[in-house]
Amino acid sequence: MTSDSRQVKYVLQESELPREWYNVIPDLPSPPPPPLHPGTREPVGPEALAPLFPMALIMQEVSVDRHIAIPEPVLDVYRLWRPTPLYRARRLEKDLGTPAKIYYKYEGVSPAGSHKPNTAVPQAYYNAEEGIRKLTTETGAGQWGTALSFACALFGLDLEVWMVRSSYGQKPYRKALMETYGAKVHASPSPLTAAGRAVLEAHPDSSGSLGIAISEAVEVAATHDDTRYSLGSVLNHVLMHQTVIGEEAIKQLAQAGDTPDVIVGCTGGGSNFGGLVFPFLREKLAGRMNPVIRAVEPAACPSFTKGRYAYDFGDTAGLTPLLKMHTLGHDFIPDPIHAGGLRYHGMSPLLSHIYELGLIEAVAKPQSECFAAGLRFARTEGIVPAPEPTHAVAACIEEALRCKETGEEKVILTALCGHGLLDLQAYSEYMAGRIEDLELSEAAIAEAMAGLPAGV
Amino acid sequence: MTSDSRQVKYVLQESELPREWYNVIPDLPSPPPPPLHPGTREPVGPEALAPLFPMALIMQEVSVDRHIAIPEPVLDVYRLWRPTPLYRARRLEKDLGTPAKIYYKYEGVSPAGSHKPNTAVPQAYYNAEEGIRKLTTETGAGQWGTALSFACALFGLDLEVWMVRSSYGQKPYRKALMETYGAKVHASPSPLTAAGRAVLEAHPDSSGSLGIAISEAVEVAATHDDTRYSLGSVLNHVLMHQTVIGEEAIKQLAQAGDTPDVIVGCTGGGSNFGGLVFPFLREKLAGRMNPVIRAVEPAACPSFTKGRYAYDFGDTAGLTPLLKMHTLGHDFIPDPIHAGGLRYHGMSPLLSHIYELGLIEAVAKPQSECFAAGLRFARTEGIVPAPEPTHAVAACIEEALRCKETGEEKVILTALCGHGLLDLQAYSEYMAGRIEDLELSEAAIAEAMAGLPAGV
């Protein structure tokens, strides 16, 4: 066997770091519908977002430029862990007995353990450049809050994080990690904001949701001059920052001499998925590749597969602009599954638009299937995946087993967007047989859908 | 500023993975004294170790070959994370205002999060090759137990781990991680072994020690035919497996165009330190470099700086051969500091011999200084170090601040042997002001020293 046929890791030199983010919008057959002002129902202009975001990010949010240069100070931080490795999952392939080739782009090598620093770093940088002193944000499982804590430490910004209460209880080490980087962390809903107090009055035992935590963080940013808000997913600029994942993966697959037939990724707000697939979507739209591109979402929070494509709020309290997206309704509170990062009622408007254009497909998976996949992955590949990417791993395994049936030697690509070293309680519960797949009632969705804003 | 002057990460291709381990013994001016049989006080032959270790490892333990080829199946697993990156700590340097250059070899990228898989993998491999079905081991902070759990999963071996009780309580996620890889974990001292029961009878509240946990694991291996014991540090073959760290670092420093003036590393049993420094010691002995080489140990367990160089048992119950090493006495129970991996009464006999030869020096540091260094490192470099390597980081900072005084542009090299993502409780306690530097009483050491075996 030659050395090459054993290779499992495709690495790039620091000099091969992408220098530009890729904006997929100009390459799409049509642009996504604009966000609307909740009062006037008119498209919001950049100035309406100024209380929440620095102007540089607002301009990226509405940009139609195909490429945006990554500032040197951001590249200097990316260098701490990027380029990230692309792995060929040879041991998992062998365990499955599949003729398929499985590749995964591993983002867990970042200091925060996930893909989230790819956008946390530029967000902190642009805010610091514009003289902002403090950021607020929400976090679900804690990956995003950790990443922004790390980024704020490097750029000298204060940070306050509202962490979804169900995750706050499940993942005490997450809080410790954010504090190690210097952030302040509150369980959400909290009594510190009007939005939090309103939820607590109605539901004192609320396990929280990303929608509620966003309301709290947005409220504090909007009411303090030196403070801005930072979002870890959903928005165009966030997904664009993540495209370094896909750009690197393209170079690394070329090293390996392969082209993907199927790309799968997990979706919560869509940032990991968008970051992986947009550069491949460019190649597909240009006719240079033709991969099937498949989003995998949790059965407990199936915005693509059971949500409606409609204008809705990004948060529970209705403080954000209206976004046209696949949504389960901004009042929807998903079951407290362990993949806290996927518990969002909506989906990136950009990905929603691309889904409507028929350029990607979507499936939903129950968490027990995902943990089984995660455990199998840990015991073959050695890396314990976070609960979120176990959804992607489960879909990889499904596709690879399909190839075993048909004999197809497909090339499957996914992103392992983070490790699960701060989610081990979830694995313990899975191994002890204490993971439930709660049935999502159509009535619960219908009830939340009834709260969708009318007339848009 | 050119791109090169911003470079922080020196990476090697998979093809540059070392193909041989380096055995420093033939290059030393004299060989280390042999282990002795506890009964006869005669040097033990390989056959005496056969109930505990597979023959391949025993032959490596006594080998005088300068190089030993790494088997292909071991290289196949190393490929999952090796070569590891070498970092230039530019942000830490800037924060310190030092003219020194600080480099760290980062072993936390392994699936287990530390350098320990470098030896866990070959140990599991050789045992599996010789038909062994099950391994036993001890673990302190849990890094070693995690690494061996990972390695046993890949080679299909069962594993039982005795985890020092103080760490077992401090680090619940460690147990979950070992179980995720498929291992069984017991708190030590345990009622499952004669050695454990003896300690529990005398000290029902014993916080345990590595020495006690070793006794338990050795006892079970020695009394079961299909079971062998595996040690994560101290022994020659273990340190030799770790030399991949130093071999890679030499190539990476050459990439950077630098030669180390000072090498510092933390020492518990000595495996991380030996792995980093032996290849550099070879260069020093050959006159090709001349670095100062400095071990950093915890003030609570100062085997180099306060121990005696004498024959002693490797474990508390006296089941192992007698090893000539720097020891605090096999009865010594260190305070339950957070750096559980450094709580060992003895020191690698090979490193002890090298220390006696005057080829390396040693210092001891209190844990509060180490956590302060770890926090500073986390907030500048972005990586949260495990409590063990915070000792190395503290010594780097000390050296770099000395350079600030003198203006010397020294090149400092260390190994960041693991991340602290499963040790966050320790950081929380440090930030809350709850970390104590207990004074180590001379009386406690003298009492333990009194138990040293007589007549050797």
XYZ file of C-alpha atoms in Angstrom, chain A residues 3 6-16 19 72-73 76-83 87-88 91 104 106 109 111-113 150 153-155 170-174 176-177 179-183 255 375 378-384 419 421-425 427-428 431, chain B residues 3 6-16 19 72-73 76-83 87-88 91 104 106 109 111-113 150 153-155 170-174 176-177 179-183 255 375 378-384 419 421-425 427-428 431:
132
model
C 1.741 6.149 1.547
C -3.277 5.677 3.705
C -3.485 9.447 3.877
C -6.272 10.649 6.153
C -5.481 14.322 6.627
C -5.171 17.019 3.990
C -3.500 20.123 5.378
C -2.810 23.518 3.876
C -0.003 25.894 4.771
C -0.774 29.145 6.533
C 0.041 30.886 3.245
C -2.906 29.078 1.623
C -7.842 36.057 1.653
C -5.225 41.552 7.967
C -5.972 41.666 11.740
C -3.808 37.205 11.990
C -6.328 35.574 14.323
C -7.524 33.011 11.776
C -3.868 31.906 11.609
C -4.157 30.574 15.159
C -6.068 27.567 13.835
C -6.724 27.963 10.105
C -6.440 26.407 7.601
C -10.043 14.335 6.858
C -10.791 11.201 4.918
C -11.794 3.997 9.656
C -15.016 15.733 6.723
C -12.887 19.530 10.883
C -9.417 22.580 15.993
C -9.531 27.430 20.208
C -13.274 27.606 20.883
C -13.760 24.080 19.495
C -12.553 34.260 22.651
C -10.700 38.758 24.549
C -8.383 39.208 21.562
C -9.848 42.579 20.522
C -26.799 20.909 30.867
C -23.382 22.448 30.174
C -21.838 24.136 33.237
C -18.332 23.957 31.732
C -19.478 26.151 28.864
C -16.689 28.416 32.884
C -15.036 28.566 29.458
C -15.693 33.280 31.841
C -12.130 32.055 31.338
C -12.071 34.203 28.209
C -13.493 37.082 30.277
C -17.228 37.167 29.399
C -5.214 17.634 -3.182
C -20.628 7.300 19.211
C -15.892 8.596 18.156
C -14.942 4.932 18.353
C -13.663 4.768 14.771
C -12.353 8.222 13.882
C -11.379 9.076 17.477
C -13.033 12.500 17.561
C -16.141 12.969 19.721
C -16.044 18.620 19.032
C -15.754 17.679 24.779
C -18.088 20.098 26.545
C -21.147 17.992 25.723
C -20.120 14.734 27.345
C -23.084 14.692 29.693
C -23.191 11.112 25.578
C -23.437 9.736 29.126
C -25.202 5.486 26.779
C 3.345 37.543 5.440
C 2.989 37.309 10.884
C 3.243 33.531 10.705
C 2.170 31.861 13.930
C 1.759 28.233 12.934
C 4.333 25.885 11.465
C 2.722 22.797 9.999
C 4.158 19.662 8.468
C 2.563 17.458 5.844
C 1.429 13.964 6.791
C 4.370 12.679 4.735
C 6.755 14.414 7.174
C 8.962 7.091 10.975
C 2.624 1.119 10.019
C -0.643 0.526 11.946
C -1.978 5.083 10.506
C -3.435 6.229 13.819
C -0.838 8.983 14.391
C -2.020 10.383 11.045
C -5.345 11.255 12.635
C -3.711 14.252 14.354
C 0.046 14.221 13.686
C 2.163 16.071 12.772
C 3.105 27.822 17.281
C 4.919 31.087 17.695
C 0.250 37.601 21.017
C 5.031 26.070 21.732
C 0.722 21.997 20.669
C -4.981 18.668 18.779
C -8.499 13.361 19.732
C -7.842 12.807 23.446
C -6.660 16.408 23.824
C -9.212 6.078 22.605
C -11.255 1.551 20.976
C -9.225 1.626 17.766
C -7.477 -1.715 18.407
C -13.069 17.211 40.196
C -13.496 16.048 36.605
C -16.756 14.162 35.988
C -16.568 14.776 32.234
C -13.329 12.814 32.094
C -17.845 10.362 30.547
C -15.199 10.744 27.846
C -16.838 5.738 28.712
C -17.668 7.307 25.350
C -14.588 5.529 23.998
C -15.804 2.331 25.689
C -13.687 2.038 28.877
C 11.109 26.110 9.046
C -5.407 32.510 32.120
C -5.934 31.729 27.186
C -6.737 35.411 26.767
C -3.845 36.095 24.400
C -3.190 32.881 22.484
C -6.801 31.715 22.657
C -6.026 28.174 23.844
C -6.944 27.206 27.414
C -5.892 21.704 26.432
C -11.440 21.998 28.182
C -12.106 19.213 30.675
C -10.457 21.144 33.505
C -12.578 24.255 33.450
C -13.764 23.801 37.016
C -10.178 27.808 36.172
C -13.529 28.729 37.732
C -11.065 33.064 39.089
